[in-house]
Amino acid sequence: MKNTSEPIVQIRGLTKSFGNHVVLDGIDFDIEPKQVVVVIGPSGSGKSTFLRCCNGLEQPDGGTIDICGHRLCDHGTLLDDRALNTLRAEVGMVFQSFNLFPHLSVLHNITVGPRMLRGMSKEEAEAAALSLLQKVGLAHKAHVMPASLSGGQKQRVAIARALAMQPRVMLFDEPTSALDPELVGEVLQVMKVLAEEGMTMVVVTHEMGFAKEVADVVVVMDGGKIVEAGPPSEIFSAPSQPRTRSFLQAVL
Ligand code: ADP
Ligand code: MG
């Protein structure tokens, strides 16, 4: 563990059902500053729903979520929209399917959030966006449209766009699952650099190499519960839970 002070994210008793299907069944978890948490688990175990609850995209049924000391969700009730938007700016999210705005240039995709939600001037937002594009190796693509980019490039733009809001924590939901295999590495490399720079990150991924190399903590979800959590050395070499063992056998 790199650092332990006030948790950036504190979750207690988080529950969520769709109809009578319990998808999150009492999640307790803390994410410490600069921690890289990798979440693994079988399809349908609630990983995406967990991330979506952490930035208010999904309304939990019960439990509390505190982000940077602010209560995002109090016993299942979300903040009002205004407070929610402010808080969401602290939580960057990167999706499997990139979700870039197709009608906006790469640069404009990155500047729209800071200009509308952070009140940045056009010049300031563009300067920041260009430096982020440089960071993800795409400064030369600032003025093209997303459709002309490869999947790996789109995802790197999506990461730059999330970073432009200066979030305190970044959530990644299977960021490389939609990519051709030869494009996975360039996205993981950008994420690895972010982790090395001290970004607090929660990453849902099936990339076990990334988990082993970069994660401080690996969280195993199954059936809406955290069945096991620990450093990668422990989870991969000596998992204590049968459900972790069977999941790892299937993916490794
Ligand atoms: P994972 O990301 O681990 O694959 P999800 O969080 O996406 O799991 O989904 C967990 C379960 O919740 C799945 O059975 C899924 O079908 C269900 N689910 C997710 N979102 C919805 C929704 N909006 N409406 C109904 N069921 C949903
Ligand atoms: Mg998912």
PDB file of C-alpha atoms and ligand atoms in Angstrom:
ATOM      1  CA  MET A   1       0.000   0.000   0.000  1.00  0.00           C
ATOM      2  CA  LYS A   2       1.492   3.318  -1.055  1.00  0.00           C
ATOM      3  CA  ASN A   3      -0.167   5.736   1.312  1.00  0.00           C
ATOM      4  CA  THR A   4      -2.791   5.654   3.981  1.00  0.00           C
ATOM      5  CA  SER A   5      -4.603   8.755   5.132  1.00  0.00           C
ATOM      6  CA  GLU A   6      -8.280   9.663   4.738  1.00  0.00           C
ATOM      7  CA  PRO A   7      -9.864   7.272   2.216  1.00  0.00           C
ATOM      8  CA  ILE A   8     -10.781   8.894  -1.119  1.00  0.00           C
ATOM      9  CA  VAL A   9     -13.781   6.593  -1.382  1.00  0.00           C
ATOM     10  CA  GLN A  10     -15.526   4.973   1.573  1.00  0.00           C
ATOM     11  CA  ILE A  11     -18.360   2.539   0.943  1.00  0.00           C
ATOM     12  CA  ARG A  12     -20.503   0.917   3.603  1.00  0.00           C
ATOM     13  CA  GLY A  13     -23.297  -1.611   3.183  1.00  0.00           C
ATOM     14  CA  LEU A  14     -23.886  -0.777  -0.477  1.00  0.00           C
ATOM     15  CA  THR A  15     -26.855  -2.630  -1.920  1.00  0.00           C
ATOM     16  CA  LYS A  16     -28.540  -2.549  -5.309  1.00  0.00           C
ATOM     17  CA  SER A  17     -31.189  -4.738  -6.901  1.00  0.00           C
ATOM     18  CA  PHE A  18     -32.785  -4.714 -10.325  1.00  0.00           C
ATOM     19  CA  GLY A  19     -36.294  -5.985  -9.695  1.00  0.00           C
ATOM     20  CA  ASN A  20     -35.806  -8.928  -7.367  1.00  0.00           C
ATOM     21  CA  HIS A  21     -32.284  -9.613  -8.644  1.00  0.00           C
ATOM     22  CA  VAL A  22     -29.791  -8.586  -5.946  1.00  0.00           C
ATOM     23  CA  VAL A  23     -26.776  -7.244  -7.849  1.00  0.00           C
ATOM     24  CA  LEU A  24     -24.824  -5.622  -4.995  1.00  0.00           C
ATOM     25  CA  ASP A  25     -25.277  -7.434  -1.742  1.00  0.00           C
ATOM     26  CA  GLY A  26     -23.681  -5.322   0.964  1.00  0.00           C
ATOM     27  CA  ILE A  27     -20.341  -3.969  -0.254  1.00  0.00           C
ATOM     28  CA  ASP A  28     -17.927  -2.443   2.264  1.00  0.00           C
ATOM     29  CA  PHE A  29     -14.773  -0.968   0.836  1.00  0.00           C
ATOM     30  CA  ASP A  30     -12.256   1.842   1.301  1.00  0.00           C
ATOM     31  CA  ILE A  31     -10.048   3.236  -1.421  1.00  0.00           C
ATOM     32  CA  GLU A  32      -7.003   5.026  -0.078  1.00  0.00           C
ATOM     33  CA  PRO A  33      -5.247   7.929  -1.822  1.00  0.00           C
ATOM     34  CA  LYS A  34      -2.903   6.750  -4.590  1.00  0.00           C
ATOM     35  CA  GLN A  35      -4.173   3.208  -4.338  1.00  0.00           C
ATOM     36  CA  VAL A  36      -4.683   1.175  -7.489  1.00  0.00           C
ATOM     37  CA  VAL A  37      -7.539  -1.255  -6.965  1.00  0.00           C
ATOM     38  CA  VAL A  38      -8.184  -3.894  -9.603  1.00  0.00           C
ATOM     39  CA  VAL A  39     -11.624  -5.492  -9.495  1.00  0.00           C
ATOM     40  CA  ILE A  40     -12.005  -8.951 -10.996  1.00  0.00           C
ATOM     41  CA  GLY A  41     -14.813 -11.467 -11.038  1.00  0.00           C
ATOM     42  CA  PRO A  42     -17.112 -13.359 -13.373  1.00  0.00           C
ATOM     43  CA  SER A  43     -19.477 -11.647 -15.773  1.00  0.00           C
ATOM     44  CA  GLY A  44     -22.648 -10.556 -13.998  1.00  0.00           C
ATOM     45  CA  SER A  45     -20.991 -10.381 -10.570  1.00  0.00           C
ATOM     46  CA  GLY A  46     -21.835  -6.683 -10.199  1.00  0.00           C
ATOM     47  CA  LYS A  47     -18.515  -5.024 -11.120  1.00  0.00           C
ATOM     48  CA  SER A  48     -19.965  -2.418 -13.496  1.00  0.00           C
ATOM     49  CA  THR A  49     -22.864  -1.685 -11.195  1.00  0.00           C
ATOM     50  CA  PHE A  50     -20.391  -1.152  -8.365  1.00  0.00           C
ATOM     51  CA  LEU A  51     -18.393   1.390 -10.410  1.00  0.00           C
ATOM     52  CA  ARG A  52     -21.550   3.097 -11.653  1.00  0.00           C
ATOM     53  CA  CYS A  53     -22.753   3.529  -8.070  1.00  0.00           C
ATOM     54  CA  CYS A  54     -19.407   5.136  -7.183  1.00  0.00           C
ATOM     55  CA  ASN A  55     -20.005   8.069  -9.490  1.00  0.00           C
ATOM     56  CA  GLY A  56     -23.737   8.348  -9.134  1.00  0.00           C
ATOM     57  CA  LEU A  57     -24.638   6.869 -12.528  1.00  0.00           C
ATOM     58  CA  GLU A  58     -26.654   4.254 -10.710  1.00  0.00           C
ATOM     59  CA  GLN A  59     -28.939   4.863  -7.744  1.00  0.00           C
ATOM     60  CA  PRO A  60     -28.113   2.446  -4.915  1.00  0.00           C
ATOM     61  CA  ASP A  61     -30.903   1.009  -2.782  1.00  0.00           C
ATOM     62  CA  GLY A  62     -29.030   1.218   0.472  1.00  0.00           C
ATOM     63  CA  GLY A  63     -25.731   1.972   2.110  1.00  0.00           C
ATOM     64  CA  THR A  64     -23.476   4.985   2.052  1.00  0.00           C
ATOM     65  CA  ILE A  65     -20.816   6.231  -0.346  1.00  0.00           C
ATOM     66  CA  ASP A  66     -18.449   9.005   0.711  1.00  0.00           C
ATOM     67  CA  ILE A  67     -16.099  10.533  -1.848  1.00  0.00           C
ATOM     68  CA  CYS A  68     -13.366  12.826  -0.582  1.00  0.00           C
ATOM     69  CA  GLY A  69     -15.362  13.278   2.609  1.00  0.00           C
ATOM     70  CA  HIS A  70     -18.572  14.241   0.765  1.00  0.00           C
ATOM     71  CA  ARG A  71     -21.571  11.991   0.981  1.00  0.00           C
ATOM     72  CA  LEU A  72     -22.619  10.912  -2.520  1.00  0.00           C
ATOM     73  CA  CYS A  73     -25.209   8.477  -1.290  1.00  0.00           C
ATOM     74  CA  ASP A  74     -26.871   8.369   2.099  1.00  0.00           C
ATOM     75  CA  HIS A  75     -28.728   5.161   2.854  1.00  0.00           C
ATOM     76  CA  GLY A  76     -29.732   4.772  -0.762  1.00  0.00           C
ATOM     77  CA  THR A  77     -30.588   8.424  -1.416  1.00  0.00           C
ATOM     78  CA  LEU A  78     -28.357  10.249  -3.883  1.00  0.00           C
ATOM     79  CA  LEU A  79     -27.436  13.915  -3.570  1.00  0.00           C
ATOM     80  CA  ASP A  80     -29.457  16.440  -5.563  1.00  0.00           C
ATOM     81  CA  ASP A  81     -28.378  16.907  -9.192  1.00  0.00           C
ATOM     82  CA  ARG A  82     -26.248  19.968  -8.606  1.00  0.00           C
ATOM     83  CA  ALA A  83     -24.242  18.432  -5.788  1.00  0.00           C
ATOM     84  CA  LEU A  84     -24.073  15.214  -7.772  1.00  0.00           C
ATOM     85  CA  ASN A  85     -22.514  16.983 -10.760  1.00  0.00           C
ATOM     86  CA  THR A  86     -19.959  18.685  -8.557  1.00  0.00           C
ATOM     87  CA  LEU A  87     -19.042  15.402  -6.995  1.00  0.00           C
ATOM     88  CA  ARG A  88     -18.965  13.557 -10.311  1.00  0.00           C
ATOM     89  CA  ALA A  89     -16.295  15.978 -11.441  1.00  0.00           C
ATOM     90  CA  GLU A  90     -14.090  14.396  -8.755  1.00  0.00           C
ATOM     91  CA  VAL A  91     -14.660  10.919 -10.166  1.00  0.00           C
ATOM     92  CA  GLY A  92     -13.430  10.295 -13.700  1.00  0.00           C
ATOM     93  CA  MET A  93     -14.888   7.354 -15.570  1.00  0.00           C
ATOM     94  CA  VAL A  94     -13.609   5.453 -18.586  1.00  0.00           C
ATOM     95  CA  PHE A  95     -15.958   2.975 -20.268  1.00  0.00           C
ATOM     96  CA  GLN A  96     -15.364  -0.124 -22.339  1.00  0.00           C
ATOM     97  CA  SER A  97     -17.027   1.547 -25.319  1.00  0.00           C
ATOM     98  CA  PHE A  98     -15.095   4.884 -25.113  1.00  0.00           C
ATOM     99  CA  ASN A  99     -18.275   7.025 -25.310  1.00  0.00           C
ATOM    100  CA  LEU A 100     -16.581   9.917 -27.122  1.00  0.00           C
ATOM    101  CA  PHE A 101     -18.875  12.574 -28.578  1.00  0.00           C
ATOM    102  CA  PRO A 102     -18.819  11.593 -32.277  1.00  0.00           C
ATOM    103  CA  HIS A 103     -19.699  15.048 -33.599  1.00  0.00           C
ATOM    104  CA  LEU A 104     -16.869  16.828 -31.724  1.00  0.00           C
ATOM    105  CA  SER A 105     -13.163  16.906 -32.566  1.00  0.00           C
ATOM    106  CA  VAL A 106     -10.725  15.173 -30.237  1.00  0.00           C
ATOM    107  CA  LEU A 107      -9.728  18.523 -28.698  1.00  0.00           C
ATOM    108  CA  HIS A 108     -13.347  19.592 -28.278  1.00  0.00           C
ATOM    109  CA  ASN A 109     -14.211  16.248 -26.640  1.00  0.00           C
ATOM    110  CA  ILE A 110     -11.643  17.078 -23.976  1.00  0.00           C
ATOM    111  CA  THR A 111     -12.415  20.772 -23.459  1.00  0.00           C
ATOM    112  CA  VAL A 112     -16.215  20.581 -23.245  1.00  0.00           C
ATOM    113  CA  GLY A 113     -16.338  19.274 -19.657  1.00  0.00           C
ATOM    114  CA  PRO A 114     -13.818  21.689 -18.129  1.00  0.00           C
ATOM    115  CA  ARG A 115     -15.452  24.627 -19.928  1.00  0.00           C
ATOM    116  CA  MET A 116     -19.009  23.759 -18.925  1.00  0.00           C
ATOM    117  CA  LEU A 117     -18.460  22.261 -15.471  1.00  0.00           C
ATOM    118  CA  ARG A 118     -15.194  23.799 -14.284  1.00  0.00           C
ATOM    119  CA  GLY A 119     -15.768  27.254 -15.789  1.00  0.00           C
ATOM    120  CA  MET A 120     -12.457  27.205 -17.681  1.00  0.00           C
ATOM    121  CA  SER A 121     -11.824  29.660 -20.499  1.00  0.00           C
ATOM    122  CA  LYS A 122     -11.450  28.253 -24.018  1.00  0.00           C
ATOM    123  CA  GLU A 123      -7.722  29.065 -24.066  1.00  0.00           C
ATOM    124  CA  GLU A 124      -7.062  27.509 -20.675  1.00  0.00           C
ATOM    125  CA  ALA A 125      -9.080  24.390 -21.490  1.00  0.00           C
ATOM    126  CA  GLU A 126      -7.350  23.946 -24.861  1.00  0.00           C
ATOM    127  CA  ALA A 127      -3.888  24.342 -23.387  1.00  0.00           C
ATOM    128  CA  ALA A 128      -4.692  21.763 -20.723  1.00  0.00           C
ATOM    129  CA  ALA A 129      -6.236  19.417 -23.315  1.00  0.00           C
ATOM    130  CA  LEU A 130      -3.166  19.630 -25.547  1.00  0.00           C
ATOM    131  CA  SER A 131      -0.878  18.778 -22.703  1.00  0.00           C
ATOM    132  CA  LEU A 132      -3.076  15.797 -21.794  1.00  0.00           C
ATOM    133  CA  LEU A 133      -3.075  14.671 -25.424  1.00  0.00           C
ATOM    134  CA  GLN A 134       0.687  14.843 -25.350  1.00  0.00           C
ATOM    135  CA  LYS A 135       0.678  12.698 -22.221  1.00  0.00           C
ATOM    136  CA  VAL A 136      -1.363   9.973 -23.962  1.00  0.00           C
ATOM    137  CA  GLY A 137       0.742  10.295 -27.135  1.00  0.00           C
ATOM    138  CA  LEU A 138      -1.952  11.880 -29.310  1.00  0.00           C
ATOM    139  CA  ALA A 139      -1.082  15.568 -29.604  1.00  0.00           C
ATOM    140  CA  HIS A 140      -1.032  15.154 -33.393  1.00  0.00           C
ATOM    141  CA  LYS A 141      -4.684  14.032 -33.345  1.00  0.00           C
ATOM    142  CA  ALA A 142      -6.123  17.114 -31.611  1.00  0.00           C
ATOM    143  CA  HIS A 143      -8.074  18.316 -34.621  1.00  0.00           C
ATOM    144  CA  VAL A 144      -9.389  15.074 -36.077  1.00  0.00           C
ATOM    145  CA  MET A 145     -12.808  13.533 -35.467  1.00  0.00           C
ATOM    146  CA  PRO A 146     -13.100  10.427 -33.251  1.00  0.00           C
ATOM    147  CA  ALA A 147     -14.285   8.261 -36.154  1.00  0.00           C
ATOM    148  CA  SER A 148     -10.834   8.482 -37.742  1.00  0.00           C
ATOM    149  CA  LEU A 149      -9.102   6.998 -34.677  1.00  0.00           C
ATOM    150  CA  SER A 150      -8.302   3.385 -33.833  1.00  0.00           C
ATOM    151  CA  GLY A 151      -9.937   1.871 -30.743  1.00  0.00           C
ATOM    152  CA  GLY A 152      -6.738   2.260 -28.746  1.00  0.00           C
ATOM    153  CA  GLN A 153      -6.486   5.913 -29.734  1.00  0.00           C
ATOM    154  CA  LYS A 154     -10.147   6.502 -28.883  1.00  0.00           C
ATOM    155  CA  GLN A 155      -9.625   5.020 -25.448  1.00  0.00           C
ATOM    156  CA  ARG A 156      -6.544   7.163 -24.857  1.00  0.00           C
ATOM    157  CA  VAL A 157      -8.609  10.239 -25.786  1.00  0.00           C
ATOM    158  CA  ALA A 158     -11.311   9.074 -23.374  1.00  0.00           C
ATOM    159  CA  ILE A 159      -8.689   8.841 -20.623  1.00  0.00           C
ATOM    160  CA  ALA A 160      -7.406  12.343 -21.456  1.00  0.00           C
ATOM    161  CA  ARG A 161     -10.975  13.620 -21.396  1.00  0.00           C
ATOM    162  CA  ALA A 162     -11.607  12.158 -17.958  1.00  0.00           C
ATOM    163  CA  LEU A 163      -8.306  13.568 -16.650  1.00  0.00           C
ATOM    164  CA  ALA A 164      -9.176  17.035 -17.935  1.00  0.00           C
ATOM    165  CA  MET A 165     -11.736  17.340 -15.151  1.00  0.00           C
ATOM    166  CA  GLN A 166      -8.890  16.909 -12.649  1.00  0.00           C
ATOM    167  CA  PRO A 167     -10.604  14.047 -10.852  1.00  0.00           C
ATOM    168  CA  ARG A 168      -9.468  12.761  -7.466  1.00  0.00           C
ATOM    169  CA  VAL A 169     -10.145   9.172  -8.508  1.00  0.00           C
ATOM    170  CA  MET A 170     -10.421   7.432 -11.879  1.00  0.00           C
ATOM    171  CA  LEU A 171     -12.758   4.491 -12.504  1.00  0.00           C
ATOM    172  CA  PHE A 172     -12.072   2.221 -15.476  1.00  0.00           C
ATOM    173  CA  ASP A 173     -14.697  -0.310 -16.558  1.00  0.00           C
ATOM    174  CA  GLU A 174     -12.997  -2.933 -18.739  1.00  0.00           C
ATOM    175  CA  PRO A 175     -11.129  -0.225 -20.675  1.00  0.00           C
ATOM    176  CA  THR A 176      -9.428  -2.674 -23.030  1.00  0.00           C
ATOM    177  CA  SER A 177     -12.164  -5.273 -23.527  1.00  0.00           C
ATOM    178  CA  ALA A 178     -13.433  -3.759 -26.773  1.00  0.00           C
ATOM    179  CA  LEU A 179      -9.962  -3.437 -28.307  1.00  0.00           C
ATOM    180  CA  ASP A 180      -8.155  -5.603 -30.819  1.00  0.00           C
ATOM    181  CA  PRO A 181      -5.403  -7.442 -28.948  1.00  0.00           C
ATOM    182  CA  GLU A 182      -2.588  -5.440 -30.529  1.00  0.00           C
ATOM    183  CA  LEU A 183      -4.088  -2.184 -29.198  1.00  0.00           C
ATOM    184  CA  VAL A 184      -4.492  -3.278 -25.580  1.00  0.00           C
ATOM    185  CA  GLY A 185      -0.894  -2.534 -24.590  1.00  0.00           C
ATOM    186  CA  GLU A 186      -0.913   1.154 -25.512  1.00  0.00           C
ATOM    187  CA  VAL A 187      -3.941   1.781 -23.277  1.00  0.00           C
ATOM    188  CA  LEU A 188      -2.567  -0.254 -20.364  1.00  0.00           C
ATOM    189  CA  GLN A 189       0.711   1.646 -20.681  1.00  0.00           C
ATOM    190  CA  VAL A 190      -1.090   5.009 -20.265  1.00  0.00           C
ATOM    191  CA  MET A 191      -2.901   3.622 -17.215  1.00  0.00           C
ATOM    192  CA  LYS A 192       0.339   2.332 -15.768  1.00  0.00           C
ATOM    193  CA  VAL A 193       1.956   5.758 -16.058  1.00  0.00           C
ATOM    194  CA  LEU A 194      -1.061   7.307 -14.349  1.00  0.00           C
ATOM    195  CA  ALA A 195      -0.732   4.819 -11.516  1.00  0.00           C
ATOM    196  CA  GLU A 196       2.981   5.581 -11.190  1.00  0.00           C
ATOM    197  CA  GLU A 197       2.140   9.281 -10.980  1.00  0.00           C
ATOM    198  CA  GLY A 198      -0.020   8.559  -7.972  1.00  0.00           C
ATOM    199  CA  MET A 199      -3.538   8.657  -9.424  1.00  0.00           C
ATOM    200  CA  THR A 200      -6.094   6.847  -7.285  1.00  0.00           C
ATOM    201  CA  MET A 201      -7.659   4.258  -9.569  1.00  0.00           C
ATOM    202  CA  VAL A 202     -10.257   1.516  -9.584  1.00  0.00           C
ATOM    203  CA  VAL A 203      -9.914  -0.730 -12.622  1.00  0.00           C
ATOM    204  CA  VAL A 204     -12.267  -3.512 -13.635  1.00  0.00           C
ATOM    205  CA  THR A 205     -10.259  -5.675 -16.003  1.00  0.00           C
ATOM    206  CA  HIS A 206      -9.512  -9.188 -17.130  1.00  0.00           C
ATOM    207  CA  GLU A 207      -5.886  -8.205 -17.817  1.00  0.00           C
ATOM    208  CA  MET A 208      -4.259 -10.238 -15.091  1.00  0.00           C
ATOM    209  CA  GLY A 209      -0.766  -9.105 -16.109  1.00  0.00           C
ATOM    210  CA  PHE A 210      -1.769  -5.512 -15.422  1.00  0.00           C
ATOM    211  CA  ALA A 211      -3.325  -6.540 -12.115  1.00  0.00           C
ATOM    212  CA  LYS A 212      -0.169  -8.337 -11.018  1.00  0.00           C
ATOM    213  CA  GLU A 213       2.116  -5.530 -12.053  1.00  0.00           C
ATOM    214  CA  VAL A 214       0.178  -2.413 -11.103  1.00  0.00           C
ATOM    215  CA  ALA A 215      -2.492  -3.219  -8.493  1.00  0.00           C
ATOM    216  CA  ASP A 216      -1.978  -2.527  -4.817  1.00  0.00           C
ATOM    217  CA  VAL A 217      -5.156  -4.421  -4.040  1.00  0.00           C
ATOM    218  CA  VAL A 218      -7.105  -6.969  -6.053  1.00  0.00           C
ATOM    219  CA  VAL A 219     -10.787  -7.247  -5.199  1.00  0.00           C
ATOM    220  CA  VAL A 220     -12.657 -10.374  -6.225  1.00  0.00           C
ATOM    221  CA  MET A 221     -16.408  -9.982  -6.710  1.00  0.00           C
ATOM    222  CA  ASP A 222     -18.892 -12.782  -7.079  1.00  0.00           C
ATOM    223  CA  GLY A 223     -22.652 -12.691  -6.735  1.00  0.00           C
ATOM    224  CA  GLY A 224     -22.697  -9.034  -5.688  1.00  0.00           C
ATOM    225  CA  LYS A 225     -20.271  -9.511  -2.832  1.00  0.00           C
ATOM    226  CA  ILE A 226     -16.573  -8.926  -2.331  1.00  0.00           C
ATOM    227  CA  VAL A 227     -15.468 -12.485  -1.700  1.00  0.00           C
ATOM    228  CA  GLU A 228     -11.797 -11.707  -1.249  1.00  0.00           C
ATOM    229  CA  ALA A 229      -9.432  -8.718  -1.361  1.00  0.00           C
ATOM    230  CA  GLY A 230      -5.687  -8.479  -0.955  1.00  0.00           C
ATOM    231  CA  PRO A 231      -2.379  -7.733  -2.642  1.00  0.00           C
ATOM    232  CA  PRO A 232      -1.962  -9.388  -6.052  1.00  0.00           C
ATOM    233  CA  SER A 233       0.837 -11.641  -4.781  1.00  0.00           C
ATOM    234  CA  GLU A 234      -1.600 -13.137  -2.299  1.00  0.00           C
ATOM    235  CA  ILE A 235      -4.714 -13.299  -4.502  1.00  0.00           C
ATOM    236  CA  PHE A 236      -2.929 -14.852  -7.473  1.00  0.00           C
ATOM    237  CA  SER A 237      -0.664 -17.271  -5.692  1.00  0.00           C
ATOM    238  CA  ALA A 238      -2.656 -18.217  -2.627  1.00  0.00           C
ATOM    239  CA  PRO A 239      -6.339 -17.328  -3.027  1.00  0.00           C
ATOM    240  CA  SER A 240      -8.258 -18.300   0.072  1.00  0.00           C
ATOM    241  CA  GLN A 241     -11.684 -18.602  -1.531  1.00  0.00           C
ATOM    242  CA  PRO A 242     -12.794 -21.462  -3.822  1.00  0.00           C
ATOM    243  CA  ARG A 243     -14.685 -18.941  -5.965  1.00  0.00           C
ATOM    244  CA  THR A 244     -11.477 -16.954  -6.540  1.00  0.00           C
ATOM    245  CA  ARG A 245      -9.642 -20.143  -7.484  1.00  0.00           C
ATOM    246  CA  SER A 246     -12.250 -21.196 -10.011  1.00  0.00           C
ATOM    247  CA  PHE A 247     -12.396 -17.701 -11.542  1.00  0.00           C
ATOM    248  CA  LEU A 248      -8.609 -17.534 -11.862  1.00  0.00           C
ATOM    249  CA  GLN A 249      -8.484 -21.005 -13.404  1.00  0.00           C
ATOM    250  CA  ALA A 250     -10.915 -19.802 -16.039  1.00  0.00           C
ATOM    251  CA  VAL A 251      -9.000 -16.628 -16.976  1.00  0.00           C
ATOM    252  CA  LEU A 252      -5.328 -17.453 -16.443  1.00  0.00           C
TER     253      LEU A 252
HETATM  254  P1  ADP B   1     -20.472  -7.222 -14.385  1.00  0.00           P
HETATM  255  O1  ADP B   1     -19.983  -5.863 -14.742  1.00  0.00           O
HETATM  256  O2  ADP B   1     -19.710  -7.848 -13.255  1.00  0.00           O
HETATM  257  O3  ADP B   1     -20.535  -8.148 -15.557  1.00  0.00           O
HETATM  258  P2  ADP B   1     -22.997  -5.893 -13.969  1.00  0.00           P
HETATM  259  O4  ADP B   1     -22.822  -4.959 -12.820  1.00  0.00           O
HETATM  260  O5  ADP B   1     -22.973  -5.294 -15.323  1.00  0.00           O
HETATM  261  O6  ADP B   1     -21.957  -7.092 -13.837  1.00  0.00           O
HETATM  262  O7  ADP B   1     -24.367  -6.653 -13.833  1.00  0.00           O
HETATM  263  C1  ADP B   1     -24.705  -7.424 -12.721  1.00  0.00           C
HETATM  264  C2  ADP B   1     -26.092  -8.002 -12.940  1.00  0.00           C
HETATM  265  O8  ADP B   1     -27.024  -6.943 -12.945  1.00  0.00           O
HETATM  266  C3  ADP B   1     -26.255  -8.736 -14.258  1.00  0.00           C
HETATM  267  O9  ADP B   1     -27.044  -9.872 -14.039  1.00  0.00           O
HETATM  268  C4  ADP B   1     -26.984  -7.758 -15.130  1.00  0.00           C
HETATM  269  O10 ADP B   1     -27.781  -8.406 -16.057  1.00  0.00           O
HETATM  270  C5  ADP B   1     -27.804  -6.975 -14.122  1.00  0.00           C
HETATM  271  N1  ADP B   1     -28.058  -5.596 -14.542  1.00  0.00           N
HETATM  272  C6  ADP B   1     -27.117  -4.650 -14.719  1.00  0.00           C
HETATM  273  N2  ADP B   1     -27.664  -3.468 -15.094  1.00  0.00           N
HETATM  274  C7  ADP B   1     -28.999  -3.695 -15.156  1.00  0.00           C
HETATM  275  C8  ADP B   1     -30.138  -2.884 -15.475  1.00  0.00           C
HETATM  276  N3  ADP B   1     -29.991  -1.581 -15.799  1.00  0.00           N
HETATM  277  N4  ADP B   1     -31.354  -3.467 -15.420  1.00  0.00           N
HETATM  278  C9  ADP B   1     -31.515  -4.763 -15.080  1.00  0.00           C
HETATM  279  N5  ADP B   1     -30.486  -5.580 -14.768  1.00  0.00           N
HETATM  280  C10 ADP B   1     -29.251  -5.068 -14.798  1.00  0.00           C
HETATM  281 MG    MG B   2     -19.265  -5.067 -16.491  1.00  0.00          MG
END
